[in-house]
Tab-separated table of C-alpha atoms and ligand atoms in Angstrom:
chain	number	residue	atom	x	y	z
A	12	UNK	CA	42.033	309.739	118.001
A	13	UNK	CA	39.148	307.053	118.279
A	14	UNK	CA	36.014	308.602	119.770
A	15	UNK	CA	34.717	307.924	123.005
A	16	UNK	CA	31.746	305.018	122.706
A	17	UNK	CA	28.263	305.235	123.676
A	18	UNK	CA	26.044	301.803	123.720
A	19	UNK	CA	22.774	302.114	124.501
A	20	UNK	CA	20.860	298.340	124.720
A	21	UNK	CA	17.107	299.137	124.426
A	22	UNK	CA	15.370	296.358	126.135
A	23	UNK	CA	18.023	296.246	128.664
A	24	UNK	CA	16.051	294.164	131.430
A	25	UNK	CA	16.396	291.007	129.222
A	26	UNK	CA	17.475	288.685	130.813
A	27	UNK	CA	20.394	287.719	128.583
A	28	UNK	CA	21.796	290.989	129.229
A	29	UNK	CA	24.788	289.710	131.224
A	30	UNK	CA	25.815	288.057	128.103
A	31	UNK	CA	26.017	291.086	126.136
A	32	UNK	CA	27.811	292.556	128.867
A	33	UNK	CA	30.307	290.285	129.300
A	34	UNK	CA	30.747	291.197	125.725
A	35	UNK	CA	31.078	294.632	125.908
A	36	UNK	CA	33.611	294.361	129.294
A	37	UNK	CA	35.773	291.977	127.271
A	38	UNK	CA	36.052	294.584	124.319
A	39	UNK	CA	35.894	297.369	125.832
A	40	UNK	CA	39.640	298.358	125.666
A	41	UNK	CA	39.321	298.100	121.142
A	42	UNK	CA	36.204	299.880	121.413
A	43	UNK	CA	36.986	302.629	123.095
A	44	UNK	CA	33.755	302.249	125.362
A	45	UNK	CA	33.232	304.975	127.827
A	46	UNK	CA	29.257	304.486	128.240
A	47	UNK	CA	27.145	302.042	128.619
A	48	UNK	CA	23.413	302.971	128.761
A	49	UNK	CA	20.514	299.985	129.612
A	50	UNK	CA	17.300	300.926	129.372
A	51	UNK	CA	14.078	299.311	129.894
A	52	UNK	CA	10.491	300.260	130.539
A	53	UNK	CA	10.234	297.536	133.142
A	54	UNK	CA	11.886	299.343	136.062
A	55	UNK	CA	12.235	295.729	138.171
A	56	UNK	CA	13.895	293.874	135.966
A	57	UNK	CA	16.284	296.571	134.657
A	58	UNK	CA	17.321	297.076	138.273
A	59	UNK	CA	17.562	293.434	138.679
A	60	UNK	CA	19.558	292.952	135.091
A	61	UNK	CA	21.577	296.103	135.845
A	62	UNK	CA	22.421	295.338	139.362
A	63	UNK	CA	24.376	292.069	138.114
A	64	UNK	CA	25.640	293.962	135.204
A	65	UNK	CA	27.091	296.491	137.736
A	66	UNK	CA	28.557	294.362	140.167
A	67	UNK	CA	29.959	292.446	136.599
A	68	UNK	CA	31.812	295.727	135.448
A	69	UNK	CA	32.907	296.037	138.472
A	70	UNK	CA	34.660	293.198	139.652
A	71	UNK	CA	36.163	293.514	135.565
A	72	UNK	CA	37.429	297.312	136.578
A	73	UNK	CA	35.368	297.894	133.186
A	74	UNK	CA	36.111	301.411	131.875
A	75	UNK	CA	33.004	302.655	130.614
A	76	UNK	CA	30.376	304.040	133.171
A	77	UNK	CA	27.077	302.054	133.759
A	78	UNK	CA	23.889	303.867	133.768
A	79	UNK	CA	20.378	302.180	133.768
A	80	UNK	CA	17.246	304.285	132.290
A	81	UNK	CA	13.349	304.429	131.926
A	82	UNK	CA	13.388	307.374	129.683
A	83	UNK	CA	14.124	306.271	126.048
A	84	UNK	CA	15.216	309.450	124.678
A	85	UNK	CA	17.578	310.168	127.252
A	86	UNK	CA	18.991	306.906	126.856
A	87	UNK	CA	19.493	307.387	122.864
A	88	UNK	CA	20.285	310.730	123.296
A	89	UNK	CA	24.358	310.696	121.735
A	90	UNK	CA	24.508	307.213	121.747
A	91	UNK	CA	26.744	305.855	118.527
A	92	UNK	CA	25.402	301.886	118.533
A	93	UNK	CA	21.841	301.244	119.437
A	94	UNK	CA	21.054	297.522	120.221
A	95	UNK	CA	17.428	296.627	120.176
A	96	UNK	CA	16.355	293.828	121.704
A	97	UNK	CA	13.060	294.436	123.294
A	98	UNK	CA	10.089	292.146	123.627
A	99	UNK	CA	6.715	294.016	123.180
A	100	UNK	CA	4.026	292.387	125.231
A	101	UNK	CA	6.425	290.451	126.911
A	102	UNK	CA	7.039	286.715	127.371
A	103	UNK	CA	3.403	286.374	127.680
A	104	UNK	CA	2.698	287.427	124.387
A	105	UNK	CA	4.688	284.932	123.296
A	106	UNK	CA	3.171	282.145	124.955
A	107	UNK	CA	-0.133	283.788	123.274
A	108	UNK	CA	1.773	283.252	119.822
A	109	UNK	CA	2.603	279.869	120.570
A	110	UNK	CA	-0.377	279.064	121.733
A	111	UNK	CA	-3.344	280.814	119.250
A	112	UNK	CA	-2.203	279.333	116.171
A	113	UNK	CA	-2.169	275.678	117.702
A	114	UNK	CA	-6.320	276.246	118.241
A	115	UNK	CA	-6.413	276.307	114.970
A	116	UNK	CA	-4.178	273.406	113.969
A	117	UNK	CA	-1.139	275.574	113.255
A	118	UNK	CA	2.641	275.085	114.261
A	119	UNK	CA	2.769	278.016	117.115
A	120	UNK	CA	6.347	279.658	117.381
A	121	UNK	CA	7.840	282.351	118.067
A	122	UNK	CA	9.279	283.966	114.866
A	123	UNK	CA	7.971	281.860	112.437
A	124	UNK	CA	4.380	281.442	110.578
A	125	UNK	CA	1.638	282.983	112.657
A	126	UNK	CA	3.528	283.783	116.123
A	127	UNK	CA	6.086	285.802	114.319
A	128	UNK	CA	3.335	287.581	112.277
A	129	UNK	CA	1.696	288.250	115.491
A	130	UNK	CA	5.006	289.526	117.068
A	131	UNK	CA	5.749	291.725	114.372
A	132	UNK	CA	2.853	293.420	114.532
A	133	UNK	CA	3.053	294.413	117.975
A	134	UNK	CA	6.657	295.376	117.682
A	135	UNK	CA	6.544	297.754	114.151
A	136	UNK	CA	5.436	300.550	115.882
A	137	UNK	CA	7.591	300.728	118.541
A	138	UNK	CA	10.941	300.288	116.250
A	139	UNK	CA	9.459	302.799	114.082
A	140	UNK	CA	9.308	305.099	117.259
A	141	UNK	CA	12.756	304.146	118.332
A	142	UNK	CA	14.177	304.899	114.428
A	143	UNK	CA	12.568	308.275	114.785
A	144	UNK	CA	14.458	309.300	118.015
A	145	UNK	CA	17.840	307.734	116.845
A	146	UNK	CA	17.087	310.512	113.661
A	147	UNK	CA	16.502	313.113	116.125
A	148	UNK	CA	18.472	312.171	119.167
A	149	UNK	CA	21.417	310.240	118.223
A	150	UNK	CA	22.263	311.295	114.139
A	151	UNK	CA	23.802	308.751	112.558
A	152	UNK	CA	24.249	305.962	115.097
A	153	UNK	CA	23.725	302.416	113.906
A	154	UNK	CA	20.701	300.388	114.635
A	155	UNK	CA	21.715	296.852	115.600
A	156	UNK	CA	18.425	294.933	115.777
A	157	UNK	CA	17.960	291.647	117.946
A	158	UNK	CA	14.590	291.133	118.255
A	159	UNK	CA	12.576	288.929	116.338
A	160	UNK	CA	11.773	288.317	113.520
A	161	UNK	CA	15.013	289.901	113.101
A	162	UNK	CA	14.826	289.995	109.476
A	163	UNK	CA	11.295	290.987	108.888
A	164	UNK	CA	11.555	293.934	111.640
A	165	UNK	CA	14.586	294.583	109.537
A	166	UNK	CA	12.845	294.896	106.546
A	167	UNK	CA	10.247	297.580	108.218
A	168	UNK	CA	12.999	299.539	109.669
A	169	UNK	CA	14.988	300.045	106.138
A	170	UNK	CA	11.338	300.624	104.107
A	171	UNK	CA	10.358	303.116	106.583
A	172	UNK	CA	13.066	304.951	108.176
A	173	UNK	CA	16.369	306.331	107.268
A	174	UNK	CA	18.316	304.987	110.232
A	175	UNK	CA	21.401	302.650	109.274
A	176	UNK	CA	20.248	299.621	110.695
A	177	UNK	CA	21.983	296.048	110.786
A	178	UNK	CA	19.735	292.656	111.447
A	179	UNK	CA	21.249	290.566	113.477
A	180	UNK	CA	20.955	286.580	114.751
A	181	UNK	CA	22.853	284.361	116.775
A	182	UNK	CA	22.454	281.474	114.113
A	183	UNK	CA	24.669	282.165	111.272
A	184	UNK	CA	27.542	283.061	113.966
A	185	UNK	CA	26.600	279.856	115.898
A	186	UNK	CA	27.338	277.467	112.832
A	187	UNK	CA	30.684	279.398	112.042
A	188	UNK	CA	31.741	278.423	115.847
A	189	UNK	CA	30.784	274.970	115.062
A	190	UNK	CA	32.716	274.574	111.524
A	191	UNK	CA	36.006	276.393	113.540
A	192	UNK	CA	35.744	273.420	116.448
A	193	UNK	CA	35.371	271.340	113.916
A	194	UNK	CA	38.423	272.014	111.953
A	195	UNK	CA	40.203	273.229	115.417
A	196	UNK	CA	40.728	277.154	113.497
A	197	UNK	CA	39.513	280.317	115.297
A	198	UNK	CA	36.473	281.598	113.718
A	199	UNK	CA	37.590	284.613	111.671
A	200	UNK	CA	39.010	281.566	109.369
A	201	UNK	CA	36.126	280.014	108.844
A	202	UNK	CA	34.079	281.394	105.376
A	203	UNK	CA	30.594	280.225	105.312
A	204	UNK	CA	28.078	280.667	101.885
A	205	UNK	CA	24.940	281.176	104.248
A	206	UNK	CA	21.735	281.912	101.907
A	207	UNK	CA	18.171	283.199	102.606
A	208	UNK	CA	16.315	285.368	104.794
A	209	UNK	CA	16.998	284.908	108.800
A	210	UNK	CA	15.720	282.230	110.140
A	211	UNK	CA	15.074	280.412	106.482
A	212	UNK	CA	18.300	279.828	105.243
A	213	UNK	CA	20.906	277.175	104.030
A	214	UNK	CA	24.414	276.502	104.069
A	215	UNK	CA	25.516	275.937	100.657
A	216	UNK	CA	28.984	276.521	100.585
A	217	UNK	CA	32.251	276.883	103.673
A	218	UNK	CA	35.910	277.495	103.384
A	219	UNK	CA	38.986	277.478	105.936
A	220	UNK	CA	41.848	279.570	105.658
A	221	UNK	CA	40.228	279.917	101.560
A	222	UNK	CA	40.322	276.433	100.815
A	223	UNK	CA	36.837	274.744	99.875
A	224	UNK	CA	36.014	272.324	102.805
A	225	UNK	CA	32.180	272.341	101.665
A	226	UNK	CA	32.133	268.562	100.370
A	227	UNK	CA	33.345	267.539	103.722
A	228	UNK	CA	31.216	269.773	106.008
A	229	UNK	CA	27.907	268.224	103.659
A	230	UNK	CA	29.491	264.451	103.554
A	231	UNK	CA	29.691	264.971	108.003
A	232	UNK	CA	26.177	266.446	108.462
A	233	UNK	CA	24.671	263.604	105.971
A	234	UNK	CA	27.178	260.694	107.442
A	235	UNK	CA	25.820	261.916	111.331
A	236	UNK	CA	22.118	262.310	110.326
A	237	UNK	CA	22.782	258.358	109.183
A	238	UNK	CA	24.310	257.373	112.359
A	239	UNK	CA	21.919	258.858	114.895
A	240	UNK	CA	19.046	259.917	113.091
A	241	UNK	CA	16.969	260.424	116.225
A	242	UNK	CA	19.126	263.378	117.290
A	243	UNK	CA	18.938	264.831	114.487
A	244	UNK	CA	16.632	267.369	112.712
A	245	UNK	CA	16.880	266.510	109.324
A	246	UNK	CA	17.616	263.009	107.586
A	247	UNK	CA	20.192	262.112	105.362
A	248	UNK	CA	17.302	261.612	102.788
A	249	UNK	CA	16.276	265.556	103.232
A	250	UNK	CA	20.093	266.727	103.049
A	251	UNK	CA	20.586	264.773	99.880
A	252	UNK	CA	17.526	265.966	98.214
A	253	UNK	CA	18.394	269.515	99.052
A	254	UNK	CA	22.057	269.834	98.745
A	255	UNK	CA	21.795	272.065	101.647
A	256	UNK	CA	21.975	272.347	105.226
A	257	UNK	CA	19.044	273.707	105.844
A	258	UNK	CA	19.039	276.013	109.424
A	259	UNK	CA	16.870	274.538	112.594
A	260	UNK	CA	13.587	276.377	111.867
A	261	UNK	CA	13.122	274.995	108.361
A	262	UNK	CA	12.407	271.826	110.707
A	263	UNK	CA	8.625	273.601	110.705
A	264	UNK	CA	8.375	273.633	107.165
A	265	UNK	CA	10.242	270.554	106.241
A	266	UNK	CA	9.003	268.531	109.257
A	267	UNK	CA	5.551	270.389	109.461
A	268	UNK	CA	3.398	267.035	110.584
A	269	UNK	CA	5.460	266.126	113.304
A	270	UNK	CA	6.198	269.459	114.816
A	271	UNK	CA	2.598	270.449	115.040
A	272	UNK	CA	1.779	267.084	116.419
A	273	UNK	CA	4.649	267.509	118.749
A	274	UNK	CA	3.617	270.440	119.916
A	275	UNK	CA	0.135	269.670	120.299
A	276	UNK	CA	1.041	266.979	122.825
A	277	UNK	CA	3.856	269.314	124.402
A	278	UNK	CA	2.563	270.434	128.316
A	279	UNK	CA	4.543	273.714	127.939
A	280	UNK	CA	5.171	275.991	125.377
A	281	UNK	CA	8.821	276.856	124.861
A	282	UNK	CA	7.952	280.211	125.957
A	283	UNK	CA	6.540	278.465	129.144
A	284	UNK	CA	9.298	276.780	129.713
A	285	UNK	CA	11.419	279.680	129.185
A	286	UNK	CA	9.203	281.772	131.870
A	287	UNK	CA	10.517	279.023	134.155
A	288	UNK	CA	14.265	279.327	133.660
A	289	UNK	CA	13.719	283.292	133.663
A	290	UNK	CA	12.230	282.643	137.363
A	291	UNK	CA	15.043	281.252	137.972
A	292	UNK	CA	17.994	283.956	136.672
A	293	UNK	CA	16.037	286.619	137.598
A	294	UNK	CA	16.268	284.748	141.596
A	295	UNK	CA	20.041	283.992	140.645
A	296	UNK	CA	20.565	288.118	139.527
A	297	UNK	CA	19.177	289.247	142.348
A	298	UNK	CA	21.970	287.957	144.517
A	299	UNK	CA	24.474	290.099	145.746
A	300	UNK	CA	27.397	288.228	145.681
A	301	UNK	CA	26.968	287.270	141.896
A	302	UNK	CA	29.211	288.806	139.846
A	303	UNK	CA	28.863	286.396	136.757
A	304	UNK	CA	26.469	285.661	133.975
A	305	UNK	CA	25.566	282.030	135.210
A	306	UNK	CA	25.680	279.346	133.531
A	307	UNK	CA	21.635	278.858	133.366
A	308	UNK	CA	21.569	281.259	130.602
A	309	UNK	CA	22.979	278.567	128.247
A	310	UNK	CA	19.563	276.946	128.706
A	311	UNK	CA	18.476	280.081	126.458
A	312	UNK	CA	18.719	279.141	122.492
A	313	UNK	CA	20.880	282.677	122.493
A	314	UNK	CA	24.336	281.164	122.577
A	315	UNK	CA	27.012	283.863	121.039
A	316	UNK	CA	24.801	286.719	120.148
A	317	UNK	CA	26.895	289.072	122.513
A	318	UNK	CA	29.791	287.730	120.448
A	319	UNK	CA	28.127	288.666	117.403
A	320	UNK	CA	26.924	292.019	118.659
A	321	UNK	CA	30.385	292.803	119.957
A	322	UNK	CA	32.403	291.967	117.115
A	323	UNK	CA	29.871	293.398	114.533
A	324	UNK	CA	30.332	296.866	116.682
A	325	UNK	CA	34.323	296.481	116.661
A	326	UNK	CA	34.237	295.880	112.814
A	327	UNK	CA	32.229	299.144	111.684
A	328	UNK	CA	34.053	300.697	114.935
A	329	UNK	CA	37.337	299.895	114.082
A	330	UNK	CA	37.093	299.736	109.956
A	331	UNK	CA	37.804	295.946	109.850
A	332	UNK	CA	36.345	294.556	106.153
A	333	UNK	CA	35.707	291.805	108.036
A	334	UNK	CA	32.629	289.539	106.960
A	335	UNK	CA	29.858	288.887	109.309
A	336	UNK	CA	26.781	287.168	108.154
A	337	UNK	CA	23.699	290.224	108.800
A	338	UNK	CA	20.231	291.107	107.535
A	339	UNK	CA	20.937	294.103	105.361
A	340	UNK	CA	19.436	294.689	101.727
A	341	UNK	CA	19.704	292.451	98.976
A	342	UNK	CA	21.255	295.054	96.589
A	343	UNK	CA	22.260	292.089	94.334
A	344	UNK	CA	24.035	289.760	96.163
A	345	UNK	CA	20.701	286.854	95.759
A	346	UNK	CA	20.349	287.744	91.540
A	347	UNK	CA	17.374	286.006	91.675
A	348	UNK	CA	15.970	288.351	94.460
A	349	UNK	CA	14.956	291.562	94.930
A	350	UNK	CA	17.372	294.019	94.993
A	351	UNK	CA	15.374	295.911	97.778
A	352	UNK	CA	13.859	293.709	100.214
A	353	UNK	CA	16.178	292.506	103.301
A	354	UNK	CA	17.925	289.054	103.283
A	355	UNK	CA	20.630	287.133	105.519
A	356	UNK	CA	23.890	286.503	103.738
A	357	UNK	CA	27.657	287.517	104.284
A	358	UNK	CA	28.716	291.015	104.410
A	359	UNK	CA	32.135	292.677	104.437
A	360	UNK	CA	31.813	295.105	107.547
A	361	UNK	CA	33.934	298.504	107.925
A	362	UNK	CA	33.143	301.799	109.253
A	363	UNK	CA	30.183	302.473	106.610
A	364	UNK	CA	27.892	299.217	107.667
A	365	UNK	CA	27.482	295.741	106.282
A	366	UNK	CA	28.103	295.246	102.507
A	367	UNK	CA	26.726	291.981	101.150
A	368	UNK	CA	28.733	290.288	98.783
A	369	UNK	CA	27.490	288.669	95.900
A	370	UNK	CA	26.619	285.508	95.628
A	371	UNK	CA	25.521	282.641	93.240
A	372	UNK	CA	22.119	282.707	92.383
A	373	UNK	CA	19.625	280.825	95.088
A	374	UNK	CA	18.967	277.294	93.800
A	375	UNK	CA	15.296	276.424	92.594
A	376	UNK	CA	14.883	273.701	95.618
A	377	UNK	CA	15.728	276.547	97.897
A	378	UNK	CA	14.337	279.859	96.409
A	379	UNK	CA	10.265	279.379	95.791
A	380	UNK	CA	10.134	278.826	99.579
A	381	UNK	CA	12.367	281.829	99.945
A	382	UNK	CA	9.947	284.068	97.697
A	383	UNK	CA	6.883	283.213	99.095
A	384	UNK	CA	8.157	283.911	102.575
A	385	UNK	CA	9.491	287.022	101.398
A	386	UNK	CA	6.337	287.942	100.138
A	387	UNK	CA	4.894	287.178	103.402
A	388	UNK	CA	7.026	289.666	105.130
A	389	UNK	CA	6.846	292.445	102.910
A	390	UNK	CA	2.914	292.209	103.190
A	391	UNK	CA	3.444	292.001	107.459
A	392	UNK	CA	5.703	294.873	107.016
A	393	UNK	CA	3.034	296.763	105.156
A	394	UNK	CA	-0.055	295.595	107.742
A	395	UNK	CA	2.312	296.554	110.729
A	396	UNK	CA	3.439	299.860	109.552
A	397	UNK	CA	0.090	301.148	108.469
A	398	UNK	CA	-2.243	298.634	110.420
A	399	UNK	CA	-3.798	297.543	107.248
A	400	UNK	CA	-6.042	294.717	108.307
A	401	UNK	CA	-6.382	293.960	104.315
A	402	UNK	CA	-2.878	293.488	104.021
A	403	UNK	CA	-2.290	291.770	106.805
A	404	UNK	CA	-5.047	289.120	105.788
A	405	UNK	CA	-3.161	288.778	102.461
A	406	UNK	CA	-0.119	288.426	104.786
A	407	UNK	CA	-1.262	285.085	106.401
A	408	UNK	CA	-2.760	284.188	103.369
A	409	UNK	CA	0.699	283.731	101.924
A	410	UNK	CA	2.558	281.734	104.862
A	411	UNK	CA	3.366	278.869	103.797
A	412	UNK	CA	2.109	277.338	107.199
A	413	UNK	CA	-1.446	278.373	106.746
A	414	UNK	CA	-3.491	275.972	105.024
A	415	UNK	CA	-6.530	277.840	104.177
A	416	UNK	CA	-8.201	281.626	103.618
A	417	UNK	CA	-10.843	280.436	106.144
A	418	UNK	CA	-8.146	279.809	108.882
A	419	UNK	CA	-6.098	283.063	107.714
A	420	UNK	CA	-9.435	285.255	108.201
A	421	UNK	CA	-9.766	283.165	111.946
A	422	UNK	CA	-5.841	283.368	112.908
A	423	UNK	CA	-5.968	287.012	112.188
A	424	UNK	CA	-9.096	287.558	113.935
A	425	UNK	CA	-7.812	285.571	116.871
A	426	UNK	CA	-4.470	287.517	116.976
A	427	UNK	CA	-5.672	291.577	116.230
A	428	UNK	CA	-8.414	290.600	119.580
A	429	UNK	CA	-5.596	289.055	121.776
A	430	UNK	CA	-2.927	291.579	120.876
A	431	UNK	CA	-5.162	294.709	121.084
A	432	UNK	CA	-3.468	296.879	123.399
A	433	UNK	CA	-0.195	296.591	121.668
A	434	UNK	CA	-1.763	296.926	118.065
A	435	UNK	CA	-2.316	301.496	117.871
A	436	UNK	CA	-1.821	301.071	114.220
A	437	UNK	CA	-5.293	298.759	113.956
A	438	UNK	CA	-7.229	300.023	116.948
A	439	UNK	CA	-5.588	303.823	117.256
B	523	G6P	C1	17.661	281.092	118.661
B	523	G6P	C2	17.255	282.153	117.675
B	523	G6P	C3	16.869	283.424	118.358
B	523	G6P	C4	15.828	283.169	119.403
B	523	G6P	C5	16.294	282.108	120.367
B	523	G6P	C6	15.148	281.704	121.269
B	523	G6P	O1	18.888	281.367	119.167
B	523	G6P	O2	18.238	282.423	116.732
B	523	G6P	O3	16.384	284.326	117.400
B	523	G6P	O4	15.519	284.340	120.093
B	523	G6P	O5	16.734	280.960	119.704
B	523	G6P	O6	15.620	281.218	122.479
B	523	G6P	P1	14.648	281.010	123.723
B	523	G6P	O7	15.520	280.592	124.826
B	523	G6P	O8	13.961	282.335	123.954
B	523	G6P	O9	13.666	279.975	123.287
């Protein structure tokens, strides 16, 4: 007899919460689902969010039960699958990342360089806190962690807690969708060799249906970046260099010049710009007669993470040894990695978690970028646990992005003042 599901989405006001719904309606049936918990501290926007999600499970005759919540614990409480995918400070803090690091000549983003140090640090304590009531509340129950920097929050969760916890990112599943268009196969028979830590990683390797379609996936992506080398991130030049397909955001550390001087002509942040189109979903949700994520949302750079989410669930769920490409420790599968620090790669899935599978060895054109980014993390991971201000000095230090120890000392100066009242572990 299969158990009856609990999901509990922690950051459940987001506003690509439909998404994961939609998700979760269509697989409810192999999933046995039976509850559905969103919770959010923002009470507005979780009535907004859940409202649509509502009306969505019920025009679907879903057959799990809908609750929304303010109180965490309750919300964990028996849960079996805990997605996280909250946004401490808000999508004004993230402007604030975007934005501080650009004063001092520094590409400003989200999840990478200083931004993402700045978001981790805001958001370690409050994972730490949500580990600690899955331990108490909710033995057992898997951790399936959306928010960024996925793999760096990750990395904090499985150094400091005991919850099982699985890193996840829309990217990896978003080039296996592209590689089963291309080949006109459904996805589950589509193999991709996907190396590196999320959001710094390269394709190195694919298969369909077993058979080695790598020289032709690298020959396409090299013959395009020739034809219309506008659209394109990287140029042929890069890709032959490499050997690689490197993912989008290696465009700030391959293409470092001309993002920063992109962005320091850009009007709007992509967080600004993203506060617009949340305006508008948020005016779109609020409608009664909506019963539909709308199409809007694709304007988010989320595409297929309630796919991933959903089928990741159904493969522990239902004991599938299927691969999915997760954050989970190394434990091997890099050789010339740690064995203990987090990294992106294929795993098989079944009812115990993500197993990563080993791999070749990372090539030298790819790995020194990969260590010293690692290193970078482990040091965030150490300031944002224990609010070591030494630590996280050594942190910047190290990102490849920063240029010097006199802008480290000023970025991190900059972003402990602006980010105070989310920062207990350096201000108590
Ligand atoms: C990609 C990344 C996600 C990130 C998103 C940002 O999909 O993989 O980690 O959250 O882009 O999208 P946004 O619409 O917030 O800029």
């Amino acid at each position: 007899m299969k158990r009856d599901l609990k999901v509990t989405i922690i950051g459940g006001g987001s506003s690509y919460t439909p998404e994961l719904i939609e998700g979760l309606i269509k697989a409810a049936g192999e999933l046995h689902l039976t509850r559905v918990v969103l919770m959010d501290i923002n009470e507005e926007r979780l009535d907004i969010v859940g409202g649509l999600a509502r009306r969505m499970a019920q025009a679907a005759e879903a057959p799990f039960e809908l609750e929304l919540s303010t109180d965490r614990r309750a919300a964990i409480e028996g849960a079996h699958y805990v997605i996280n995918q909250i946004r401490v400070g808000g999508m004004a803090a993230r402007v604030q990342d975007e934005q501080i690091p650009l004063c001092f000549g520094v590409i400003g983003q989200e999840t990478t360089g200083p931004g993402g140090f700045a978001k981790a640090l805001r958001t370690i304590p409050v994972v730490l806190e949500i580990a600690r009531e899955m331990t108490e509340l909710a033995p057992g129950a898997f951790l399936i962690n959306f928010t960024n920097p996925s793999g760096l929050i990750t990395e904090a969760l499985h150094r400091y807690t005991q919850v099982p916890v699985i890193g996840l990112c829309n990217l990896p599943i978003g080039i296996e969708m592209r590689l089963a268009k291309a080949f006109n196969v459904p996805r589950e028979r589509v193999f991709i060799d996907h190396v590196g830590l999320n959001h710094l990683n390269w394709l190195r390797g694919a298969w369909v249906d077993g058979q080695d379609v790598w020289p032709q996936v690298f020959e396409q992506e090299v013959a395009e970046a020739c034809r219309a080398p506008e659209e394109k991130t990287f140029s042929a030049e890069l890709l032959e260099t490499l050997q690689h397909i490197p993912c989008g955001y290696l465009n700030y550390y391959y293409n470092r010049d001309q993002v920063l001087k992109k962005q320091l002509k850009a009007e709007k942040t992509r967080g600004q710009e993203v506060m617009e189109i949340e305006r508008q979903l948020f005016e779109m949700y609020r409608d009664p007669n909506l019963r539909e994520k709308p199409k809007l949302l694709e304007k988010r750079g989320g595409a297929y993470y309630s796919t991933a989410a959903v089928s990741l669930i159904s493969a522990i769920e239902n004991d599938k040894q299927e691969i999915h490409v997760v954050n989970v420790m190394n434990q091997g599968a890099i050789p010339n990695l740690p064995p203990d620090v987090v990294v992106e790669v294929p795993c098989v899935v079944n009812a115990q978690g993500a197993r990563p599978i080993t791999t070749a060895p990372m090539a030298p054109q790819i790995l020194g970028l990969t260590q010293q980014v690692k290193a970078y993390e482990l040091l965030t991971v150490k300031a944002g646990v224990e609010g070591d201000r030494r630590a996280a000095l050594q942190a910047l230090l190290n990102h490849p992005l920063v240029p010097s120890f006199a802008i480290a000392q000023k970025l991190l100066d900059a972003i402990l003042e602006a980010n105070r009242p989310f920062l207990p572990q350096f201000f108590g």
